[in-house]
Structures are given as structure tokens and as C-alpha cells.
PDB file of C-alpha atoms in Angstrom:
ATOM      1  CA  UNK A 168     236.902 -79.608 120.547  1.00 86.00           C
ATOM      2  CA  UNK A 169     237.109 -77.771 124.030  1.00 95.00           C
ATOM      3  CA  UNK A 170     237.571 -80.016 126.992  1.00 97.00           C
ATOM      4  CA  UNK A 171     234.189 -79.959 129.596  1.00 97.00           C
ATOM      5  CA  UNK A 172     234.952 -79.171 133.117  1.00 97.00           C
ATOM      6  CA  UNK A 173     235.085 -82.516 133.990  1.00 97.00           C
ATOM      7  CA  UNK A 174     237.332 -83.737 131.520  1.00 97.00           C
ATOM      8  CA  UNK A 175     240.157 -80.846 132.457  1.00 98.00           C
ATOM      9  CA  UNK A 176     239.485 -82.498 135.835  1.00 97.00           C
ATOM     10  CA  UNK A 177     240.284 -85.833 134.476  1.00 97.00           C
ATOM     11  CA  UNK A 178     243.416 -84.002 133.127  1.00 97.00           C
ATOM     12  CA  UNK A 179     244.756 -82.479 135.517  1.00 98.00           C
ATOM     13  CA  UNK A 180     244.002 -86.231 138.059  1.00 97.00           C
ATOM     14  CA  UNK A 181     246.801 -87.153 135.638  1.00 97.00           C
ATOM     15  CA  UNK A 182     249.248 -85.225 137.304  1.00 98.00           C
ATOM     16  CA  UNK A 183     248.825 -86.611 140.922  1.00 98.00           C
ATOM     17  CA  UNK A 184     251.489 -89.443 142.072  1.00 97.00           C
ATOM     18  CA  UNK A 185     251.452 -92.187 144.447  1.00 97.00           C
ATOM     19  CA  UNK A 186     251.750 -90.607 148.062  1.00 96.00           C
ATOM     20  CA  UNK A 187     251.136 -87.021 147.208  1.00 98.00           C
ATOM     21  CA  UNK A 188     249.294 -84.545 149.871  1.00 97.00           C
ATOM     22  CA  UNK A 189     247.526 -82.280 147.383  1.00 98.00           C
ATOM     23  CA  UNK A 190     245.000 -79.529 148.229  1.00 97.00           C
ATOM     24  CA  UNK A 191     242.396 -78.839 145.425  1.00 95.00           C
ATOM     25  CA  UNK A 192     241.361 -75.046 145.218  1.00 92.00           C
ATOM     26  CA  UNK A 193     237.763 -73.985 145.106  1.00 88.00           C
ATOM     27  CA  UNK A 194     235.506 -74.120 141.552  1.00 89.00           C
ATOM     28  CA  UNK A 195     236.672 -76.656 138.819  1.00 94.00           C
ATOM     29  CA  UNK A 196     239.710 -78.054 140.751  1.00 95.00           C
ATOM     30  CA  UNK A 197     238.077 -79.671 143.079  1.00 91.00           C
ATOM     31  CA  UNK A 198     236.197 -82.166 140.392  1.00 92.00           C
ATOM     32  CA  UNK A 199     239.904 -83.473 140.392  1.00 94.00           C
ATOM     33  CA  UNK A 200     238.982 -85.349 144.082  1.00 91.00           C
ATOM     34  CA  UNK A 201     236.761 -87.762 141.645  1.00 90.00           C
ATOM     35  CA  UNK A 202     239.737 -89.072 138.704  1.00 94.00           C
ATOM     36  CA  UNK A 203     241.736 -89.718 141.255  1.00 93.00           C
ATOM     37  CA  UNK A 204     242.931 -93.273 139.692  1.00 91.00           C
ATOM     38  CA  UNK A 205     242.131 -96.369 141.080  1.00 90.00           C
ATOM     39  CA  UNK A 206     244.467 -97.959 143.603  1.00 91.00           C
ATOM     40  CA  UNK A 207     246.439 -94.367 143.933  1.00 94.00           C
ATOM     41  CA  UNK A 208     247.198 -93.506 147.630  1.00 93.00           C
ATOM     42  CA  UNK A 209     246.244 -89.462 147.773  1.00 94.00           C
ATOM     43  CA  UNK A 210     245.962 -87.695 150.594  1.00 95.00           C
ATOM     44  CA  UNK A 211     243.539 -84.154 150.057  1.00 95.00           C
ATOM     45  CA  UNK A 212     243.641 -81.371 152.379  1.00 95.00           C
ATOM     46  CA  UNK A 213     241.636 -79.093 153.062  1.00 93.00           C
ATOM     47  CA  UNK A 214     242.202 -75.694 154.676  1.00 91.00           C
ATOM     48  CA  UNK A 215     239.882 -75.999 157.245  1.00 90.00           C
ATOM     49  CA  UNK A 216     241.155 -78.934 158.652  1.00 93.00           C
ATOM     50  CA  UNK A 217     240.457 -81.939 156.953  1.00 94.00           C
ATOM     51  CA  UNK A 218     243.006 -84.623 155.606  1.00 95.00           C
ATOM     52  CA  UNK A 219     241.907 -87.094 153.222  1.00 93.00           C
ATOM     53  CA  UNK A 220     238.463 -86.257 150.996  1.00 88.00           C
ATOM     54  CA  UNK A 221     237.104 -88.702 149.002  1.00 84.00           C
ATOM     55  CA  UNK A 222     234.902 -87.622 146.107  1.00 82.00           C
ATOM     56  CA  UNK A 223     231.512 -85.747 146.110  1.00 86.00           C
ATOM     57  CA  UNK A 224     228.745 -87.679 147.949  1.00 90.00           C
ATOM     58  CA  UNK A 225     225.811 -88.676 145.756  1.00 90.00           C
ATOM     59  CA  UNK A 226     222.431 -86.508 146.020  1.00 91.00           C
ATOM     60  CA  UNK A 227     220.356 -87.068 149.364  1.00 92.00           C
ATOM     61  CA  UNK A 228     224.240 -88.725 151.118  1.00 90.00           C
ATOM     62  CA  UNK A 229     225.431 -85.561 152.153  1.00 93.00           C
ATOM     63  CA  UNK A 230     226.640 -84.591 155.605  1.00 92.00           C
ATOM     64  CA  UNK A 231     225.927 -81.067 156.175  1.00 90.00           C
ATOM     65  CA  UNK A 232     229.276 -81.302 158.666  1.00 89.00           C
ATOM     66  CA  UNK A 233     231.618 -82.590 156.155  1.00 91.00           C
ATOM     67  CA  UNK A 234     232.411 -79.650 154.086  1.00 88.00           C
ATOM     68  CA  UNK A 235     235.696 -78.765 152.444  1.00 85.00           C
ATOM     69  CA  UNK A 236     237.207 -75.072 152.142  1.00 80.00           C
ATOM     70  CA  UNK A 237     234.843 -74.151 149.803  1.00 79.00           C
ATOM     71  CA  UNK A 238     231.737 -74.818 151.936  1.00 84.00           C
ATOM     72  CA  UNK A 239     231.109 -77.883 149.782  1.00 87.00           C
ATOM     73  CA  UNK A 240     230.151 -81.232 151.220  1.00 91.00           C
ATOM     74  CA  UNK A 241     232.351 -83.842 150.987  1.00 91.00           C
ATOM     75  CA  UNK A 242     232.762 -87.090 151.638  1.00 91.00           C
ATOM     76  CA  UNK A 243     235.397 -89.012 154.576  1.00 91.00           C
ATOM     77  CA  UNK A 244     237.811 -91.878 153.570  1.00 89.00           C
ATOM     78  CA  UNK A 245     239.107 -94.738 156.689  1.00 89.00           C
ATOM     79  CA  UNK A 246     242.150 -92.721 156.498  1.00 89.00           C
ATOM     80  CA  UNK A 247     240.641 -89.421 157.150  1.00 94.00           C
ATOM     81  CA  UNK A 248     241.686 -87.316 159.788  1.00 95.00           C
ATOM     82  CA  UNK A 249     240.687 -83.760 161.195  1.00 95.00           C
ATOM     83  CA  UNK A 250     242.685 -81.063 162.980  1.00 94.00           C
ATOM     84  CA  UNK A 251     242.342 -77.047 163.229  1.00 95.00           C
ATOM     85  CA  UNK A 252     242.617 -74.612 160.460  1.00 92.00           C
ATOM     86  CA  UNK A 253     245.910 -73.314 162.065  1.00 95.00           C
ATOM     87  CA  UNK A 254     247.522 -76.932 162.553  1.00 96.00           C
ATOM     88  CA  UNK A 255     246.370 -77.093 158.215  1.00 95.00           C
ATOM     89  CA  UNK A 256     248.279 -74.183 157.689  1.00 95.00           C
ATOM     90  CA  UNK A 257     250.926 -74.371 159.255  1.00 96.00           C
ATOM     91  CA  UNK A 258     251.177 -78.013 157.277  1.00 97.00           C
ATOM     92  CA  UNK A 259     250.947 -75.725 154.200  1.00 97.00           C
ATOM     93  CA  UNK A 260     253.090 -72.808 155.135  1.00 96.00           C
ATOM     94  CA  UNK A 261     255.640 -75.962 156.434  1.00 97.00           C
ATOM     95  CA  UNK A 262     255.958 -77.410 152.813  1.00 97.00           C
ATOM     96  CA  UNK A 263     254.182 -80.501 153.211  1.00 97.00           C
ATOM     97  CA  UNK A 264     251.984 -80.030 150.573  1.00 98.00           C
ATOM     98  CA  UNK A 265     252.959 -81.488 147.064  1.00 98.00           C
ATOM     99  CA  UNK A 266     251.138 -80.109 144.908  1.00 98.00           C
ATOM    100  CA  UNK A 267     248.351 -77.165 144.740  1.00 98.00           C
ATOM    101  CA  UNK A 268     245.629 -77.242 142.025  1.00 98.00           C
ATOM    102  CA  UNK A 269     244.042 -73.773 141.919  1.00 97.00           C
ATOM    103  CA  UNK A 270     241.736 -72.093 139.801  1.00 95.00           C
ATOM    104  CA  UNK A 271     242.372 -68.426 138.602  1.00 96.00           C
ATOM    105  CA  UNK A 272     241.042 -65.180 137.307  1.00 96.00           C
ATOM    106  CA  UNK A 273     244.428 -64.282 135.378  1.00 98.00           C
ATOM    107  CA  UNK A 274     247.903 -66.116 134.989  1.00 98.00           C
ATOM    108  CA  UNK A 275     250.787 -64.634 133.425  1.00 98.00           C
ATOM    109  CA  UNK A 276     253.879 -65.612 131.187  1.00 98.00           C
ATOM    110  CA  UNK A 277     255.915 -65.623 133.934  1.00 98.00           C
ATOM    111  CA  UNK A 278     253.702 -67.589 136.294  1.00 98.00           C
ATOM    112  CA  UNK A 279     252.050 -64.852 138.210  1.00 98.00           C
ATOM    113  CA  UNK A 280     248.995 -65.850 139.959  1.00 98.00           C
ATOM    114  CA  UNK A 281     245.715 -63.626 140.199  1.00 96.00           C
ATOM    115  CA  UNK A 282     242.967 -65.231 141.815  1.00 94.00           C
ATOM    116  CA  UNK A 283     241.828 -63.661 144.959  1.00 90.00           C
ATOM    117  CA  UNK A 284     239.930 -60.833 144.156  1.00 84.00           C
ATOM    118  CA  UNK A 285     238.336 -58.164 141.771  1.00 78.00           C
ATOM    119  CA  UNK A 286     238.881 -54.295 142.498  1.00 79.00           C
ATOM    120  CA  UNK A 287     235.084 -52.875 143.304  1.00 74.00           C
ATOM    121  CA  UNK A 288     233.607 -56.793 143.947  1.00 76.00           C
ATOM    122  CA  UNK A 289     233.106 -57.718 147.460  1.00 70.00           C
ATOM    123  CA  UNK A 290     235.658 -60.151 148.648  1.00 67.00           C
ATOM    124  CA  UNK A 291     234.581 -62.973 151.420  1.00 67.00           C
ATOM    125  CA  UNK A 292     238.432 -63.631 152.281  1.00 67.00           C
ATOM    126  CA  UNK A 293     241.628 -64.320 150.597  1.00 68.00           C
ATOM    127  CA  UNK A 294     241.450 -67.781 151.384  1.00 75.00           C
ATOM    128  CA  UNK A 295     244.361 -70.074 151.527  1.00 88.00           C
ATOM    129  CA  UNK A 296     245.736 -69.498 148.036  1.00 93.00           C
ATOM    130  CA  UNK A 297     248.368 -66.970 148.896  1.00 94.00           C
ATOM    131  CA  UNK A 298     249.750 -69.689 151.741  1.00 96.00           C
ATOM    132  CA  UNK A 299     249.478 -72.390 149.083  1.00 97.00           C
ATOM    133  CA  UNK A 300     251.492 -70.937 145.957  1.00 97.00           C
ATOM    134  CA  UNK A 301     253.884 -70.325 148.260  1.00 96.00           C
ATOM    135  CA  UNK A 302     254.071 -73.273 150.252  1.00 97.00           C
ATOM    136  CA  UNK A 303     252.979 -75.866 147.552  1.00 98.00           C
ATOM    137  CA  UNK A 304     256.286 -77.730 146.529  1.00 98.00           C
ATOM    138  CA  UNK A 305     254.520 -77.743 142.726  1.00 98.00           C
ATOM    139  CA  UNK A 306     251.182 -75.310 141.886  1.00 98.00           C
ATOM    140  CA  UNK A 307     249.400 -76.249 138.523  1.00 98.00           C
ATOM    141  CA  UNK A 308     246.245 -73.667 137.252  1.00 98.00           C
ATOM    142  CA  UNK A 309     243.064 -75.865 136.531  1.00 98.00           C
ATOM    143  CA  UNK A 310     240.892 -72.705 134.488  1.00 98.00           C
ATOM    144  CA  UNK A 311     239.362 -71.889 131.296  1.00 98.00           C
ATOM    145  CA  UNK A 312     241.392 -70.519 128.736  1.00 98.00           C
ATOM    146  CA  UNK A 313     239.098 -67.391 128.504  1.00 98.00           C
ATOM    147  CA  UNK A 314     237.052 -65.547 130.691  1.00 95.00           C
ATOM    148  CA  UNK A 315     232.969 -65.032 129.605  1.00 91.00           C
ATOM    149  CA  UNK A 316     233.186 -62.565 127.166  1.00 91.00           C
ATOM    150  CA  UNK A 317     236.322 -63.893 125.425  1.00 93.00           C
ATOM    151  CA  UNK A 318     238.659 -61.169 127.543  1.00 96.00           C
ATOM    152  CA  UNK A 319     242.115 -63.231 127.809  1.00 98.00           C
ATOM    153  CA  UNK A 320     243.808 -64.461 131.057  1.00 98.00           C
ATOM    154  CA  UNK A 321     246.432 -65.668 129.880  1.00 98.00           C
ATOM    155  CA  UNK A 322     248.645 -62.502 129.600  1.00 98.00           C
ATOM    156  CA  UNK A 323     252.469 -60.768 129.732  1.00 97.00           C
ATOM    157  CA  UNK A 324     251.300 -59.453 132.799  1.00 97.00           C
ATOM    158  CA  UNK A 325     248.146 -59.786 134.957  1.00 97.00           C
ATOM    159  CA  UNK A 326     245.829 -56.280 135.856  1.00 96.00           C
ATOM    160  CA  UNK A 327     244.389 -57.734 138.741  1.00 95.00           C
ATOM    161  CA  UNK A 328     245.306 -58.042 142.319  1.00 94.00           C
ATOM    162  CA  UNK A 329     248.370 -60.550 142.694  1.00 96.00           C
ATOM    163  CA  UNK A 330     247.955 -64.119 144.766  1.00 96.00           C
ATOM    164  CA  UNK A 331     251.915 -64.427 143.920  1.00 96.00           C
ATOM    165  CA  UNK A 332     254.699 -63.288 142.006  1.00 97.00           C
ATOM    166  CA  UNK A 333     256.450 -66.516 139.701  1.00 97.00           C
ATOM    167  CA  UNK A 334     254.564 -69.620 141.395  1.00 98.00           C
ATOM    168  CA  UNK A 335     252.424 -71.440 138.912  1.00 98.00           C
ATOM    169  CA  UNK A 336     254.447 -74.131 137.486  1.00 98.00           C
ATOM    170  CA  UNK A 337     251.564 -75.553 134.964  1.00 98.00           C
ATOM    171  CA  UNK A 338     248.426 -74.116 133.306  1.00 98.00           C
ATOM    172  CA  UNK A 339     245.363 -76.684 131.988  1.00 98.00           C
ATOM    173  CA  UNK A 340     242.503 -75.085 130.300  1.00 98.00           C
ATOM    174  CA  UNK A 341     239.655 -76.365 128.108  1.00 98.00           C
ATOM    175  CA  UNK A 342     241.788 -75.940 125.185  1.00 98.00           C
ATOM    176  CA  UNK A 343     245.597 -76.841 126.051  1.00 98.00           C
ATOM    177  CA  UNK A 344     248.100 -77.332 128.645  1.00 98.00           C
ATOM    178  CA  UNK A 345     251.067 -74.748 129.191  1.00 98.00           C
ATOM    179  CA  UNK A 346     254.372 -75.074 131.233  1.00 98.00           C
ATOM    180  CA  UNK A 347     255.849 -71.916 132.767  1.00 98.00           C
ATOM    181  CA  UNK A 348     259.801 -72.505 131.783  1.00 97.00           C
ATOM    182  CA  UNK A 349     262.214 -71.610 134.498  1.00 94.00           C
ATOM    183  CA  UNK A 350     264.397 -67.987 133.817  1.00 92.00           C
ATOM    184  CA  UNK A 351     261.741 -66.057 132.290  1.00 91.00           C
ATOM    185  CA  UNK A 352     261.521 -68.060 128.931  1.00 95.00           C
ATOM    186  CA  UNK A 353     257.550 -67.489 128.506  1.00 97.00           C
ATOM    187  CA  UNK A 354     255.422 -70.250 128.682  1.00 98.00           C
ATOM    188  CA  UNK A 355     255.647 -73.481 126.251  1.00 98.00           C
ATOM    189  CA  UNK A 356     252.790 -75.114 124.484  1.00 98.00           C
ATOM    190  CA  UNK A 357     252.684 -78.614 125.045  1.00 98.00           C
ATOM    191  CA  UNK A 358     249.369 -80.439 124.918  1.00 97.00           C
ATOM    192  CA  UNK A 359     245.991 -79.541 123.334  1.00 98.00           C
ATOM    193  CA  UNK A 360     242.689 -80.711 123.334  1.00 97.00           C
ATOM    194  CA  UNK A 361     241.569 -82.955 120.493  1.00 95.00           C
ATOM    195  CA  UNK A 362     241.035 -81.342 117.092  1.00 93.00           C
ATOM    196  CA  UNK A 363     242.061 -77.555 118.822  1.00 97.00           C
ATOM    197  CA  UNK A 364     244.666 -76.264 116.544  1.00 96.00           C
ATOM    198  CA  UNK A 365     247.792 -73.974 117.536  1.00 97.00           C
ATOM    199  CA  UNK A 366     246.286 -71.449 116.037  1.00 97.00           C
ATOM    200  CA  UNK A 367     242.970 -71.305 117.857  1.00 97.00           C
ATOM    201  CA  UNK A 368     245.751 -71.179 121.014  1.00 98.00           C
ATOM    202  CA  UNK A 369     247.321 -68.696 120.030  1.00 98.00           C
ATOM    203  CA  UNK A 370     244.116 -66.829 119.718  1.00 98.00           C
ATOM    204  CA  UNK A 371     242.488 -67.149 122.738  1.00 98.00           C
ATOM    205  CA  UNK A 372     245.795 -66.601 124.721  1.00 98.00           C
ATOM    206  CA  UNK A 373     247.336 -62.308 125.222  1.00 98.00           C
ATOM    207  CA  UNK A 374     250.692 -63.416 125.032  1.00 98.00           C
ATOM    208  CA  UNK A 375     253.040 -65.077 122.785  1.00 98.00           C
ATOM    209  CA  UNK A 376     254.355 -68.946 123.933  1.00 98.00           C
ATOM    210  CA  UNK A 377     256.435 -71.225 122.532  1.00 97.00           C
ATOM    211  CA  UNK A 378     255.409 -75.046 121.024  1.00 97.00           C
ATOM    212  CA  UNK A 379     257.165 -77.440 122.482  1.00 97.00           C
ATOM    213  CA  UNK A 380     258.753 -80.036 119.398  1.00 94.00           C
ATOM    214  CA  UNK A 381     256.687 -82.779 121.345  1.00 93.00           C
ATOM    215  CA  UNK A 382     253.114 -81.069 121.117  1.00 94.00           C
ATOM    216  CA  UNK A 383     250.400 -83.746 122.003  1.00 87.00           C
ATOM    217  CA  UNK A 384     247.062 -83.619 120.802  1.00 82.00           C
ATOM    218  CA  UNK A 385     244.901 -85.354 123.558  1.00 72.00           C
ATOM    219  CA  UNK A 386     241.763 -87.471 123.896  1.00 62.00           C
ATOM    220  CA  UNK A 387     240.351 -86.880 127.138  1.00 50.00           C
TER     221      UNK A 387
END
């Protein structure tokens, strides 16, 4: 059984430690802002500006000047605090960010990132992705394992544009989570979602991978 959106969210809020500045990309990652567990001190940036989000306001609580990098409206925490995009990037591009949780359009075996754009679709900007993959001390891929269709993204190498050559550390899908090993080893199996098999891995991903001896089958 496939993960929903929000429970790969819930996932990937797993990964987040006590103290860590982490700046959620736009789409699915930035459901993370609302698993962030109880009693954690986070701190979420936002390209344009804005340091410390707290989770989506509720329907008819939304303040059309509180918006993240995505143009969504967000919500402002007592520790909040707001400052130019160019004083946010140059916290990125300074390495002050802990981790980056991006979505993505292809991801390769060797931790390639793709996400930016698609040859012949119009683009509204690069964003801040390129900045954060490389200025991100850790960069996880929040994304579904396939794209509509069933084409892969998960591949040896990726056909689209490149956000970064060797910078995603993690990948967490709907179906299972994958760790980019170090030295060009390919990526390693090493969660799934409950009752998905190996198998039905294997098949919805365009490259081979390793299964890590420790495989967990999770219950999010």
C-alpha cells in the first residue's frame, strides 16, 4: 500500500533534528512544515525571506502577506523573523542550512538532481533549488516514485535539465525510501511502505539498487 502525500510528509518530518534550519521545496515537501514533532525546535526558511513557518493556516485564517517561496500562505511562529531574499541566500549559499527537502522531476543513481525545468514548457524561474543542493549541508528528495503515466524517475541517468550533479543524499517516495551511497555504489533500498514488496520497487524504479540487509517495512 502506497504512502498518500501526507503520509511521505510525515516521513520525511522524521528526518528533521532538534535545532535544524531546514528549507522545504515547493509541492509535497512543504506538507513536511505540519509533522514537525511536538516540542522539536525547527527553524524553516524560506527563500524569500522568511525564517521560521509554522504550518498551513486553516481556511478563512490566511494572510494574503505571509506567503512562502512558493506563493503559498503561511503561517508566523513568536520566533519568526523576516529579512531580504539576498540576506536568505546568501544564508543558503553560506551553509547554514541543514537540510533541503525538495521535490523532483527525475533523480538519478548517483544523486543527480532534475527539477527545474522541462525542455519546450515555460519556466517561471529556477528558483532556489540550484543554491540549495549546493549549499544544503544534507538534501533528501520528497517525490513520487513515478511520474503520471508510469514513465520512471528514478534512473542511471536523468534526460532532463540538471539542478546538480551528485547532491541528493536521500530519496522518499510513496513506495520506499532510497540512500544514495557515497563513491558511486548506486543507490540502496532501505525502507518501504507497508505491504509494497521489493519487487513492485524494483519495478517502478529504471535502475538497478541494492537492499540494504536491514530493509524496514513501515507503517506510516
Amino acid at each position: 500500500m502506497a504512502w498518500t502525500r501526507d503520509q511521505m510528509a510525515a516521513r520525511a518530518a522524521r528526518e528533521l533534528r532538534d535545532g535544524f534550519y531546514v528549507n522545504l521545496g515547493i509541492g509535497i515537501p512543504t506538507l513536511v512544515s505540519n509533522y514537525i514533532p511536538q516540542g522539536m525546535s525547527v527553524q524553516l526558511q524560506s527563500e524569500n525571506g522568511m525564517l521560521g513557518m509554522g504550518p498551513f493556516p486553516f481556511e478563512g485564517e490566511e494572510d494574503p502577506d505571509l506567503i512562502n517561496a512558493g506563493k503559498q500562505t503561511v503561517t508566523q511562529l513568536p520566533t519568526t523573523s523576516f529579512f531580504s531574499s539576498a540576506d536568505s541566500f546568501a544564508m543558503i549559499r553560506g551553509g547554514h542550512i541543514d537540510l533541503a527537502i525538495l521535490g523532483a522531476m527525475q533523480v538519478s543513481e548517483h544523486g543527480d538532481l532534475a527539477n527545474w525545468m522541462i525542455p519546450g514548457k515555460m519556466v517561471k524561474g529556477m528558483g532556489g533549488a540550484m543554491d540549495l543542493v549546493h549549499g544544503a549541508k544534507h538534501v533528501i528528495v520528497l517525490m513520487e516514485h513515478v511520474a503520471k503515466g508510469g514513465a520512471h524517475k528514478i534512473l542511471d541517468r536523468c534526460s532532463l535539465p540538471l539542478t546538480g550533479r551528485g547532491v541528493v543524499n536521500r530519496i522518499i517516495t510513496d513506495l520506499a525510501v532510497m540512500d544514495v551511497q557515497p563513491h558511486g555504489h548506486g543507490l540502496l533500498l532501505v525502507e518501504t511502505a507497508p505491504e509494497v514488496t521489493v519487487d513492485e520497487v524494483r519495478a517502478a524504479t529504471g535502475v538497478t539498487f541494492h537492499v540494504s540487509p536491514h530493509l524496514e517495512v513501515m507503517s506510516v
